[in-house]
XYZ file of C-alpha atoms in Angstrom:
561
model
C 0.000 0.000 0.000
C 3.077 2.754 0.699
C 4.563 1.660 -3.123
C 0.987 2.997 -4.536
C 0.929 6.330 -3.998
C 4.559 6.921 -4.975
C 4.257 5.118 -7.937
C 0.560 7.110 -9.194
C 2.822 10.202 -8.176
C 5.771 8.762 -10.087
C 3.316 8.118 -13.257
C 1.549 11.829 -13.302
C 5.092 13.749 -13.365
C 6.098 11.418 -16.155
C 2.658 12.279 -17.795
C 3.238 16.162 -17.142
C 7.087 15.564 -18.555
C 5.822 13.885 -21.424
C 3.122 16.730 -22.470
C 5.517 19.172 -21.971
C 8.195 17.741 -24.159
C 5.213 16.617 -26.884
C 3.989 20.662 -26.167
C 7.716 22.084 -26.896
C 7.562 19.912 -29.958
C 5.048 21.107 -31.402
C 5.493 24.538 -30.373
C 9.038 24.873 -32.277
C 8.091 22.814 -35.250
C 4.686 24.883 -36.007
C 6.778 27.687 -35.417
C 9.273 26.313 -37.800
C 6.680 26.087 -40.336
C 5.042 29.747 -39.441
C 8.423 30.835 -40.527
C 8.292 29.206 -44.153
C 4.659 30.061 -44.078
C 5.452 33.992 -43.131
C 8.198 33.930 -46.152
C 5.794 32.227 -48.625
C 3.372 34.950 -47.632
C 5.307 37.483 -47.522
C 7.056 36.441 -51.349
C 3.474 35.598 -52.459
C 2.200 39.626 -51.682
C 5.160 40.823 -53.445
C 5.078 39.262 -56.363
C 1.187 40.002 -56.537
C 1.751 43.534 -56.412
C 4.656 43.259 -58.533
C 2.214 42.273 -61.446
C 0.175 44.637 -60.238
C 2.789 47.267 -60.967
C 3.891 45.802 -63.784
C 0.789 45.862 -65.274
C 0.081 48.933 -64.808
C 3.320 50.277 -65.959
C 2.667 48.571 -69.261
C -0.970 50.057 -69.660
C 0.421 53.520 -69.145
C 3.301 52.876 -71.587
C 1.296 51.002 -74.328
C -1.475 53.651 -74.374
C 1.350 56.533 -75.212
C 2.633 54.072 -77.873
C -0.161 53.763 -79.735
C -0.894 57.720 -79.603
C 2.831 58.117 -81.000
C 2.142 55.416 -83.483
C -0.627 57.636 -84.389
C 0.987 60.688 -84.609
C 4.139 59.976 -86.246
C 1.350 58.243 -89.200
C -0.304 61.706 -89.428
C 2.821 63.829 -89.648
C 4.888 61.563 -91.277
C 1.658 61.667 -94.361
C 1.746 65.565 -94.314
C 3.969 67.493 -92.367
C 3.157 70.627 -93.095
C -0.746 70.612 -92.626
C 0.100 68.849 -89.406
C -1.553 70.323 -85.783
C -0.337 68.920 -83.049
C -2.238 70.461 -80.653
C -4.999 70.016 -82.300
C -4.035 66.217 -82.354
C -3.484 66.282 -78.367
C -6.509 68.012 -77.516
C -8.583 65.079 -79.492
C -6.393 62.249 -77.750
C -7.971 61.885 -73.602
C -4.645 59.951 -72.971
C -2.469 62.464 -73.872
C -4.054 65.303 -71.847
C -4.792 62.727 -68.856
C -1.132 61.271 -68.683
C 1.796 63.371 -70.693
C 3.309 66.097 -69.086
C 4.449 67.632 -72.996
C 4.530 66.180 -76.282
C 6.704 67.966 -79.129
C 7.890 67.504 -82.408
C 12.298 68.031 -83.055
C 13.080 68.659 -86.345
C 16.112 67.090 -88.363
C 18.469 69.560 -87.054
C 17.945 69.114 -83.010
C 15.568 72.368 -82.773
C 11.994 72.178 -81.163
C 9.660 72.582 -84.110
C 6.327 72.288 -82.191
C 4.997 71.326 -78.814
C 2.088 71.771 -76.712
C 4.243 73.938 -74.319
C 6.653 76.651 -75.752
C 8.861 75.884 -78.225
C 11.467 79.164 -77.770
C 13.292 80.357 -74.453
C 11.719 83.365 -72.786
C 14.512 85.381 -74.553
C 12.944 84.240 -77.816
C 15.586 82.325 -78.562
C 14.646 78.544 -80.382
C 15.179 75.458 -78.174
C 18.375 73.083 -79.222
C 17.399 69.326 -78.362
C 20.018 67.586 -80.067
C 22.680 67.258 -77.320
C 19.562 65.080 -75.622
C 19.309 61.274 -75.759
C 16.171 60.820 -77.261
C 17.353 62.081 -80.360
C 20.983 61.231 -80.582
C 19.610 57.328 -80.092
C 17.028 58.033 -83.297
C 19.645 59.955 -85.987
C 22.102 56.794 -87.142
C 18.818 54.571 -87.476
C 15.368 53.923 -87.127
C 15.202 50.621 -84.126
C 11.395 50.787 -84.773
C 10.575 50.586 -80.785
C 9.698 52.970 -78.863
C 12.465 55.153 -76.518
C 12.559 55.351 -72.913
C 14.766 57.946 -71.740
C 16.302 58.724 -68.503
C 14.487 61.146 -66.238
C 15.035 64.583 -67.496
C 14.219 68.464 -66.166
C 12.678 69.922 -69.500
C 13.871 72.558 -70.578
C 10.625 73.770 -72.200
C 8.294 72.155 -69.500
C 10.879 72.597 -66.602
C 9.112 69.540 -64.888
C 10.591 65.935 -64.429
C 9.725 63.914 -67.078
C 10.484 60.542 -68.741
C 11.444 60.850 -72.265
C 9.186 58.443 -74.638
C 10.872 58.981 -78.208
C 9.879 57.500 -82.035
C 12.025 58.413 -85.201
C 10.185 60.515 -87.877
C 10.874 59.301 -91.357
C 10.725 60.926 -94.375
C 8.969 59.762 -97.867
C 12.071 57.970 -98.866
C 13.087 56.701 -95.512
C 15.472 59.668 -94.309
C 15.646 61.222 -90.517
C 12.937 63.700 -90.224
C 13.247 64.018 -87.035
C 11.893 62.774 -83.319
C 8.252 62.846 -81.658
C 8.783 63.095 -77.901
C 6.270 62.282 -75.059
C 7.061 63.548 -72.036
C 5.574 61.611 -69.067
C 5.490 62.584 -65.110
C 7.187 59.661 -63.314
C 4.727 60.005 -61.094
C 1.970 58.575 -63.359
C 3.832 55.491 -62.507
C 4.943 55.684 -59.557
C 1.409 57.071 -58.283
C 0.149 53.136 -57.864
C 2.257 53.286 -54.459
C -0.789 53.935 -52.012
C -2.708 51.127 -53.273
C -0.217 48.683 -52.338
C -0.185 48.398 -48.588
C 3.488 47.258 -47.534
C 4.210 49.867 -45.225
C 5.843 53.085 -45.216
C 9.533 51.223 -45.412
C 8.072 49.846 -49.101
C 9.041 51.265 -52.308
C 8.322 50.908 -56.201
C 10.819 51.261 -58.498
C 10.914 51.355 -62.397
C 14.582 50.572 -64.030
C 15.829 50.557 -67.436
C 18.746 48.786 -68.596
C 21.190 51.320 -68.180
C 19.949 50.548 -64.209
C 19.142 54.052 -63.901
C 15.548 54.547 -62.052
C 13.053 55.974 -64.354
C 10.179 56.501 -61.460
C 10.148 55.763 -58.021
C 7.916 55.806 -54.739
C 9.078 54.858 -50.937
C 6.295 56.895 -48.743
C 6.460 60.174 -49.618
C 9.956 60.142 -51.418
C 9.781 60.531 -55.258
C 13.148 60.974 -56.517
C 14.092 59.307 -59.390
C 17.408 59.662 -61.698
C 19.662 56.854 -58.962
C 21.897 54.237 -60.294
C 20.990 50.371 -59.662
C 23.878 49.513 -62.366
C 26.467 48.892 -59.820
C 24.021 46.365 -57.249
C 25.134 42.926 -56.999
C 21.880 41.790 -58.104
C 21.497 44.013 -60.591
C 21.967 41.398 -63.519
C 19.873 39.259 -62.249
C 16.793 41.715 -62.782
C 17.604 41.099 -66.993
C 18.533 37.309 -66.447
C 14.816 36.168 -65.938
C 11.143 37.656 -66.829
C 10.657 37.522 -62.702
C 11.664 36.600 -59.217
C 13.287 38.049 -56.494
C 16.607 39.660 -55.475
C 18.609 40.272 -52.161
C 20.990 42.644 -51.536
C 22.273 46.929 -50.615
C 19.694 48.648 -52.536
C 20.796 51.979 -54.311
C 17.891 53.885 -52.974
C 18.731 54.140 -48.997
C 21.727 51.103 -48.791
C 19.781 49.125 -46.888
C 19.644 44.858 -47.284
C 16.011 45.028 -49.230
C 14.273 42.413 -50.585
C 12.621 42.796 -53.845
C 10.263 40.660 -56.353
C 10.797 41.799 -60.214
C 8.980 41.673 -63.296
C 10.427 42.273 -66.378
C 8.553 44.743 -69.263
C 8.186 41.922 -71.876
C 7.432 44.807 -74.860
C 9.690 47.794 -73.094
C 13.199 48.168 -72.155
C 12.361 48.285 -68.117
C 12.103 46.325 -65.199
C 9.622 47.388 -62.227
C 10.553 46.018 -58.763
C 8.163 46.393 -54.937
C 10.590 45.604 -52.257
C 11.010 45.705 -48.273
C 13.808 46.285 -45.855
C 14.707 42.962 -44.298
C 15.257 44.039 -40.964
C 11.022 45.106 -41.285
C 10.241 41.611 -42.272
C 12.713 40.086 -39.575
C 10.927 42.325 -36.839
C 7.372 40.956 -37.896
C 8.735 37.376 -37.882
C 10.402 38.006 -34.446
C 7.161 39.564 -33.095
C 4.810 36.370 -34.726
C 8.249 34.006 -32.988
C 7.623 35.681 -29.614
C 3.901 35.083 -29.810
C 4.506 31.624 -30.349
C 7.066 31.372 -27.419
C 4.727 33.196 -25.091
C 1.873 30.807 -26.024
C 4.367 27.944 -25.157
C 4.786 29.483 -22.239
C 1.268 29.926 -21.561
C 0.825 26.582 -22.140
C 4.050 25.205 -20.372
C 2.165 26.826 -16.984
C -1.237 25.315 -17.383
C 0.273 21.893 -17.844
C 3.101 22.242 -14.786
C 0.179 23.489 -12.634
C -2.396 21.105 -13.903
C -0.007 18.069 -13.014
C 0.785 20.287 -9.818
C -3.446 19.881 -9.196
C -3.305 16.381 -10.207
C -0.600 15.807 -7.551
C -2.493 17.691 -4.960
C -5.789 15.527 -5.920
C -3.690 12.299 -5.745
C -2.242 13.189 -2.016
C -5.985 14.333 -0.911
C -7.546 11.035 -2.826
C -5.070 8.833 -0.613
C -5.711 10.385 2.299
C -9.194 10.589 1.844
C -8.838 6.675 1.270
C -7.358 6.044 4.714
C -9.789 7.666 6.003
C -12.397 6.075 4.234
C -10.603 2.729 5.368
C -10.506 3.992 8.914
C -14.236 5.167 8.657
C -15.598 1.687 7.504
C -13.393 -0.195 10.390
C -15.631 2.046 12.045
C -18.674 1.421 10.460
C -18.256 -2.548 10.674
C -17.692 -1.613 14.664
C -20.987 0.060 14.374
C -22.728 -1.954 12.210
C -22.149 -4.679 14.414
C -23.518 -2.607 17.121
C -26.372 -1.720 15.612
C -27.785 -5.866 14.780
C -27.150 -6.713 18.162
C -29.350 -3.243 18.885
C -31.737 -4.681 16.415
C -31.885 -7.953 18.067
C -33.016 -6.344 21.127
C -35.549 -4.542 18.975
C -36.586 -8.048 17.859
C -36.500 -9.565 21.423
C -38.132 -6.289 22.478
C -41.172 -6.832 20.045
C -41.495 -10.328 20.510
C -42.012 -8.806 24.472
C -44.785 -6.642 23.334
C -46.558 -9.302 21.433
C -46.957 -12.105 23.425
C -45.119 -11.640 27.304
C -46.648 -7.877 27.830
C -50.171 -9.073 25.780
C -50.742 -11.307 28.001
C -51.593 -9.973 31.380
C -53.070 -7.025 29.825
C -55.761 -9.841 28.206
C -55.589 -12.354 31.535
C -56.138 -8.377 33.503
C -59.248 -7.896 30.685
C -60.366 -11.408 30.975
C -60.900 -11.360 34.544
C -62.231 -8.005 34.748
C -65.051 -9.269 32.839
C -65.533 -12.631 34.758
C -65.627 -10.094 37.989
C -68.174 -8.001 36.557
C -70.288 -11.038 35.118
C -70.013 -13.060 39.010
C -70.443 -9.654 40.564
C -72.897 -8.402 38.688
C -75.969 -6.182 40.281
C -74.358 -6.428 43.679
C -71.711 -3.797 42.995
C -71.772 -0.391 44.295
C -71.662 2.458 42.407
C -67.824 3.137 43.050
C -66.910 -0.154 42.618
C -68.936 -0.405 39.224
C -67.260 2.465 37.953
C -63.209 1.374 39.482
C -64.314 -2.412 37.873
C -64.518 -0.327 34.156
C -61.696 2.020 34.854
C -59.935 -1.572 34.627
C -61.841 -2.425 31.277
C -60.856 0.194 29.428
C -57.639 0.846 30.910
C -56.800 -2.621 29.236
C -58.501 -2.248 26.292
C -56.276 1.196 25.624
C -53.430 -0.588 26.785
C -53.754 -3.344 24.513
C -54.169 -0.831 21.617
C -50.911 0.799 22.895
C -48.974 -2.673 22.682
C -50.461 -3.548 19.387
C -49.652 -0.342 17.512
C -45.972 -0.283 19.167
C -45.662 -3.243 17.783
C -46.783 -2.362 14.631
C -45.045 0.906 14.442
C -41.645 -1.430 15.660
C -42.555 -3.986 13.044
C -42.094 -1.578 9.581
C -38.325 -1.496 10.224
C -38.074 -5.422 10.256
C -40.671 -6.104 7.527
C -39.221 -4.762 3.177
C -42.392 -3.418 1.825
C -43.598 -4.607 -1.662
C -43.808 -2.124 -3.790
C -47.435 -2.539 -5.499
C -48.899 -2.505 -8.109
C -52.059 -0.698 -5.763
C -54.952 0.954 -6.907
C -55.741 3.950 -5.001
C -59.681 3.525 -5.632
C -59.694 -0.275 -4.894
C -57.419 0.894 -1.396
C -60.024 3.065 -0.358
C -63.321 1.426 -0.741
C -61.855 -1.526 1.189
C -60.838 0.862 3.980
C -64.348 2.314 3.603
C -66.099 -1.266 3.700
C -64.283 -1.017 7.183
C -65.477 1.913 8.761
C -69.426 1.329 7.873
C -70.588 2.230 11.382
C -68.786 5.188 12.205
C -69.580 6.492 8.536
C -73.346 7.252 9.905
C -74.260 10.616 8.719
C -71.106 11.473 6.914
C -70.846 12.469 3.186
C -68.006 10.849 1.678
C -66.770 11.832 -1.883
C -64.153 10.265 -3.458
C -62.984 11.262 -6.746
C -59.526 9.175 -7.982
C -60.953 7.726 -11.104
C -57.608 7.183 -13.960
C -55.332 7.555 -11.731
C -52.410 5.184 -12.297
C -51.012 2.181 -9.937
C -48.639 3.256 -6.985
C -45.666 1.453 -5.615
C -46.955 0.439 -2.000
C -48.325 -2.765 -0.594
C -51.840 -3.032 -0.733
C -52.393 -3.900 2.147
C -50.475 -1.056 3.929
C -51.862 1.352 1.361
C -55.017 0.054 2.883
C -54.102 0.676 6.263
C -52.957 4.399 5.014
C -56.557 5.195 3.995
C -58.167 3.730 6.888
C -55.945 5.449 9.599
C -56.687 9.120 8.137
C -60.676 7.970 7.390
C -61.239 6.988 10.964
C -59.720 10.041 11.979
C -62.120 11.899 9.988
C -64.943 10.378 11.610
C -63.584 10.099 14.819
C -62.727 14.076 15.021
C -65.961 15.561 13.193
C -67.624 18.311 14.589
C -70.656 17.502 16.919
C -72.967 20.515 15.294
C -72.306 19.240 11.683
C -72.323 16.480 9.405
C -68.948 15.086 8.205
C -67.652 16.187 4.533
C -65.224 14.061 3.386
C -63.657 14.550 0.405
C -60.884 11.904 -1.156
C -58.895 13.675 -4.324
C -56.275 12.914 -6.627
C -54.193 13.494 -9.582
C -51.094 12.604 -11.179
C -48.289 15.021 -10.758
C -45.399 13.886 -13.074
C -43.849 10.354 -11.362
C -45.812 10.938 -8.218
C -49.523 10.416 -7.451
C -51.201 13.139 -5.184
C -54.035 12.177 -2.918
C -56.023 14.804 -0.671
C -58.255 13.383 2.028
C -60.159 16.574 3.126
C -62.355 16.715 6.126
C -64.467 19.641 7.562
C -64.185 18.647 11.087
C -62.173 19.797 14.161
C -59.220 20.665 11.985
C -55.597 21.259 13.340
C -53.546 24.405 13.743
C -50.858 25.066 11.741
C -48.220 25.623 14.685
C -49.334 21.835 15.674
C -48.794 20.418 12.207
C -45.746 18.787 12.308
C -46.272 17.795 16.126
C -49.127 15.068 15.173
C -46.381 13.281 13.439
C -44.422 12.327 16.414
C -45.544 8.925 18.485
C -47.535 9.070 20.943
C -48.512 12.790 20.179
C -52.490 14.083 21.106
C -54.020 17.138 20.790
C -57.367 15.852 22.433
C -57.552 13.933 25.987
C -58.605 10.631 25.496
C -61.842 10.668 27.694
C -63.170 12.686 25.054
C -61.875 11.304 21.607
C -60.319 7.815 22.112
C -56.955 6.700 19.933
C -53.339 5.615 21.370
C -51.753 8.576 19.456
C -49.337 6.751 17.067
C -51.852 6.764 13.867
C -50.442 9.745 12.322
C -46.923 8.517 13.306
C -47.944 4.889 11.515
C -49.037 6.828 8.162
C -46.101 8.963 8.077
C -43.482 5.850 8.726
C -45.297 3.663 5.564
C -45.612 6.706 3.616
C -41.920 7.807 3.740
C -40.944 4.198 3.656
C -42.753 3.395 0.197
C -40.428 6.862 -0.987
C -43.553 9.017 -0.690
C -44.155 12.418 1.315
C -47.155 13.532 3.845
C -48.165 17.091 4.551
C -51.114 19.142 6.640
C -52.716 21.754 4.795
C -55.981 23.614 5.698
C -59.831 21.974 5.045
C -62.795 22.275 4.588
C -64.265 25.200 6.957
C -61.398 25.122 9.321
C -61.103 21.024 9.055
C -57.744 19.651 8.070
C -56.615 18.662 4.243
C -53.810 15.735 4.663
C -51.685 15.156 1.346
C -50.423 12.463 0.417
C -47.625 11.704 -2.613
C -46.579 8.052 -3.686
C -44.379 6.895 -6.655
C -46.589 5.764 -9.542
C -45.360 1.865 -10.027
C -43.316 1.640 -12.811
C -42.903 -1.759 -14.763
C-alpha cells in the first residue's frame, strides 16, 4: 500500500514531462513552419503587387505608344498641314497622362509642342545634345524610346522621355516625336499597395538608372541600380526576387521583379529585411509566449493532479478507517436490532398477556359480581376495562409501528380507488351521517403494498370520523391526480381541523391534541401513516380543510414496470 501512492505520483510527473516535451515539440516545429509560411506569404504579396505594378506600368506605356504610333502616321503623311495640338486636344490619354509632347526637327531644334517651343529670350530650343534624339539619328530601331528622367527645358518639370524616329517619304531622318511623361503617373500606384511606409516601387531601365520611383512620400528618381550585386539578375529572368544593398537608402532590401516583356524596363516592390525580420520576431515571440502559456497550465495542472492524488489517498485512509468504524458500528447496531426483535417479541406475546388475563378477569368479575356492585366499585371495575382495552391498543400499535423497520415493503402494483373502498367497507358504522366523496378515477397504480396502502386510507378515514364536529355532518372529500412520477391524494375533512403551529407535532408517536376521555386513539396513527408513507419513498403534509377542518396530502411513486 506505501509503493501505490509513490508510484501514481511517479506516473503523473512522467505524464506532465511527457506533455511538456510533446507541447515544446510542437510549439518549435509549427513555429518552424510559421516561418516558411510567413516567407511564402510574404514572397506571395510581393510578387502580386509586382504584377500589379507591372501591369500597370505597361498600360500607361502602351497607351502613349499607340498615340505616337498615331501621330508619327499623321505627320509623317503631311507634315506641313500637321496640328499637333490640335491632335493632343482630341487624344484623352495624352491630356490625362503626358506632361508635354513635341515635335524636333532634323536639325535638333523644337519645331512644335504643346508647351513653348522658344526660351523666354525668344531664342529657339536646341534638343540635339539630348538622348532621345541622338539614339534616333544613325537609325530607325522601330521601338519605342525610354529615356532617362530629365528636367525639360521647355516644360521645366521631371519627365520621362518616350521617343519615335520621324521618317521621311524615302526613308530619311525627319526628325523625333517626344512624349514627355510625369514619373509620377507610374509611380502614383504606391498607395494602393499596402506594404508599409519602409516599401518602395521602383521602375529601371537597362542602363539601371531609375526611371520613377515611390518609398512613402519620397519621389526621386534619376539613382543608379547599375552597380548592385543583383542588378543582372533583374535582366537574367522575366521575374523573381533579389537580395541585396539597394541603391535607394543602402539598406539589405528584398525585392520581387517583373520584367517589361514589350519595353526596355524592369519594375521592382521591395522591403527592408530588418522590417520583415521584426514581424517574424514579433509572430516568434507570440509563439514562445503561447508555449509558455501553455508550459504553466500543464506544470500546474499536473501540480493539481498531484495535490488531488495526495488528498484522494488520504481521503482513502480515512475512508478505510471510517468503515473499520462502520463494521464496529454496524455490528452494534444488529445486536441493537436484536433487542428490537427480542423487544417486540415482548410486546406481542409476554406484555399481551396480562393485559388480556387483567381484561379477561375483569369481565368474569363483573359477570359473578354483577348487580351487587356499588356504584364506586362499578365504575373502578370499568376504569380496569378500558384501561386494558387502551393498553392493549398501545402494545399492538408499538408493535406495529416497531414492526415496519423489520418487515421490506412490496412495492405494489395498488390501486388507489380499490385501497379506499376496502378501507371504507371497514369503517361502515362510524360512517353514519357522513358524506363521503371520493374522486380518484384514472389515476395510475402506486408502488406500496396493498395492504399497507389500505391501512394508510383507513388510519386518516377513521380520523375523519372520529374528530368531526358535533354541530355538523362530516364532509369528506378523497382527491387525486397525477403530478409527473408521483400520485397526489387529498383526504379533506371539515371537522375539528388542526392548527398550523401543531402540524408537524401530530407526526411524532404518541402525540395528542385531544384527551382521550373525550376522543379515544393511542396517538401513534399519524406517526404509523407517516413511517409507511416515507418508507414506500412518498411524502405527507397538513394543509388547511374544509371550513377550518384539516386537508392531509399524500404523494406516492406511480409503479413503474
Amino acid at each position: 500500500m506505501t509503493d501505490r501512492p509513490i508510484l501514481h505520483r511517479l506516473t503523473i510527473i512522467t505524464f506532465g514531462a511527457a506533455l511538456l516535451v510533446l507541447l515544446w515539440s510542437a510549439v518549435l516545429e509549427q513555429d518552424r513552419r510559421m516561418a516558411e509560411l510567413r516567407q511564402l506569404s510574404y514572397s506571395q504579396e510581393m510578387s502580386n503587387y509586382v504584377r500589379l505594378l507591372e501591369a500597370h506600368s505597361r498600360s500607361v506605356l502602351r497607351g502613349l505608344d499607340q498615340v505616337v504610333m498615331h501621330l508619327k502616321a499623321e505627320y509623317e503623311d503631311n507634315p506641313a498641314a500637321f496640328d499637333l495640338k490640335a491632335q493632343v486636344a482630341r487624344s484623352p490619354i495624352l491630356k490625362g497622362l503626358s506632361v508635354q509632347v513635341g515635335i524636333i526637327g532634323a536639325d535638333g531644334f523644337l519645331l512644335t509642342s504643346t508647351a513653348a517651343v522658344t526660351t523666354p529670350s525668344g531664342e529657339r530650343i536646341n534638343l540635339s545634345d539630348r538622348e532621345h534624339f541622338q539614339v534616333h539619328v544613325a537609325k530607325d530601331t522601330g521601338e519605342l524610346w525610354v529615356g532617362r528622367p530629365v528636367l525639360g527645358r521647355a516644360s521645366g518639370k521631371w519627365s520621362i522621355q518616350l521617343a519615335r524616329r520621324l521618317n521621311t517619304g524615302d526613308g530619311g531622318f525627319a526628325g523625333v516625336i517626344v512624349v514627355s511623361l510625369s514619373p509620377d503617373y507610374i509611380s502614383d500606384i504606391y498607395h494602393s499597395i499596402e506594404l508599409g511606409q519602409d516599401s518602395s516601387i521602383v521602375a529601371v531601365g537597362r542602363d539601371g538608372i531609375v526611371r520613377a520611383r515611390a518609398s512613402g512620400d519620397d519621389r526621386t528618381v534619376g539613382q543608379s541600380f547599375a552597380q548592385a550585386s543583383f542588378f543582372a539578375e533583374l535582366w537574367a529572368a522575366p521575374e523573381g526576387f533579389v537580395r541585396g544593398i539597394s541603391p535607394e537608402d543602402g539598406r539589405p532590401r528584398l525585392s520581387a521583379f517583373r520584367r517589361l516583356n514589350d519595353y526596355p524596363l524592369v519594375v521592382m516592390v521591395s522591403r527592408p529585411e530588418e522590417t520583415l525580420a521584426a514581424l517574424s520576431a514579433q509572430e516568434h515571440r507570440l509563439f514562445l509566449g503561447a508555449g509558455w502559456g501553455a508550459t504553466l497550465l500543464i506544470v500546474a495542472g499536473t501540480l493539481m493532479l498531484l495535490w488531488q492524488a495526495s488528498h484522494r489517498f488520504a481521503t482513502e485512509r480515512q475512508l478505510r478507517e471510517r468503515e473499520a468504524e462502520l463494521k464496529v458500528a454496524h455490528t452494534s447496531l444488529e445486536r441493537k436490532n436484536q433487542d428490537l426483535e427480542q423487544f417486540t417479541e415482548v410486546l406481542a406475546h409476554h406484555l399481551q398477556e396480562p393485559v388480556r388475563l387483567q381484561y379477561g378477569f375483569g369481565q368474569r368479575l363483573q359477570r359473578l359480581l354483577g348487580d351487587s356492585l356499588d356504584a364506586e366499585a362499578h365504575k373502578a371495575l370499568e376504569y380496569i376495562l378500558s384501561g386494558a382495552v387502551r393498553l392493549r391498543s398501545l402494545l399492538h400499535d408499538v408493535e406495529l409501528y416497531l414492526s415496519l423497520d423489520r418487515l421490506p415493503p412490496r412495492d405494489g402494483p395498488t390501486e388507489i380507488t380499490g385501497a379506499i373502498r376496502q378501507a371504507l367497507a371497514g369503517l361502515t358504522a362510524q360512517a353514519a351521517g357522513a358524506v363521503v366523496t371520493v374522486s380518484c378515477d384514472d389515476l395510475p397504480p402506486v408502488a406500496i403494498d396493498a395492504r399497507r396502502c389500505t391501512n394508510i386510507f383507513a388510519a386518516l378515514i377513521s380520523n375523519a370520523f372520529t374528530y368531526r364536529r358535533p354541530d355538523a355532518n362530516l364532509d369528506l372529500r378523497i382527491t387525486g391526480h397525477r403530478d409527473g412520477d408521483m400520485v397526489t391524494i387529498a383526504v379533506t375533512d371539515n371537522g375539528l381541523g388542526i392548527a398550523p403551529e401543531y402540524r408537524e407535532r401530530v407526526f411524532r408517536v404518541f402525540e395528542r391534541l385531544y384527551p382521550n376521555s373525550a376522543y379515544p386513539g393511542t396517538g401513534i396513527g399519524l406517526s404509523l401513516v407517516k413511517k409507511v408513507v416515507e418508507t414506500a419513498r412518498g411524502q405527507i403534509r397538513l394543509e388547511d380543510g374544509i371550513s377550518g377542518g384539516v386537508s392531509v396530502i399524500l404523494s406516492l411513486p406511480v409503479h413503474k414496470e
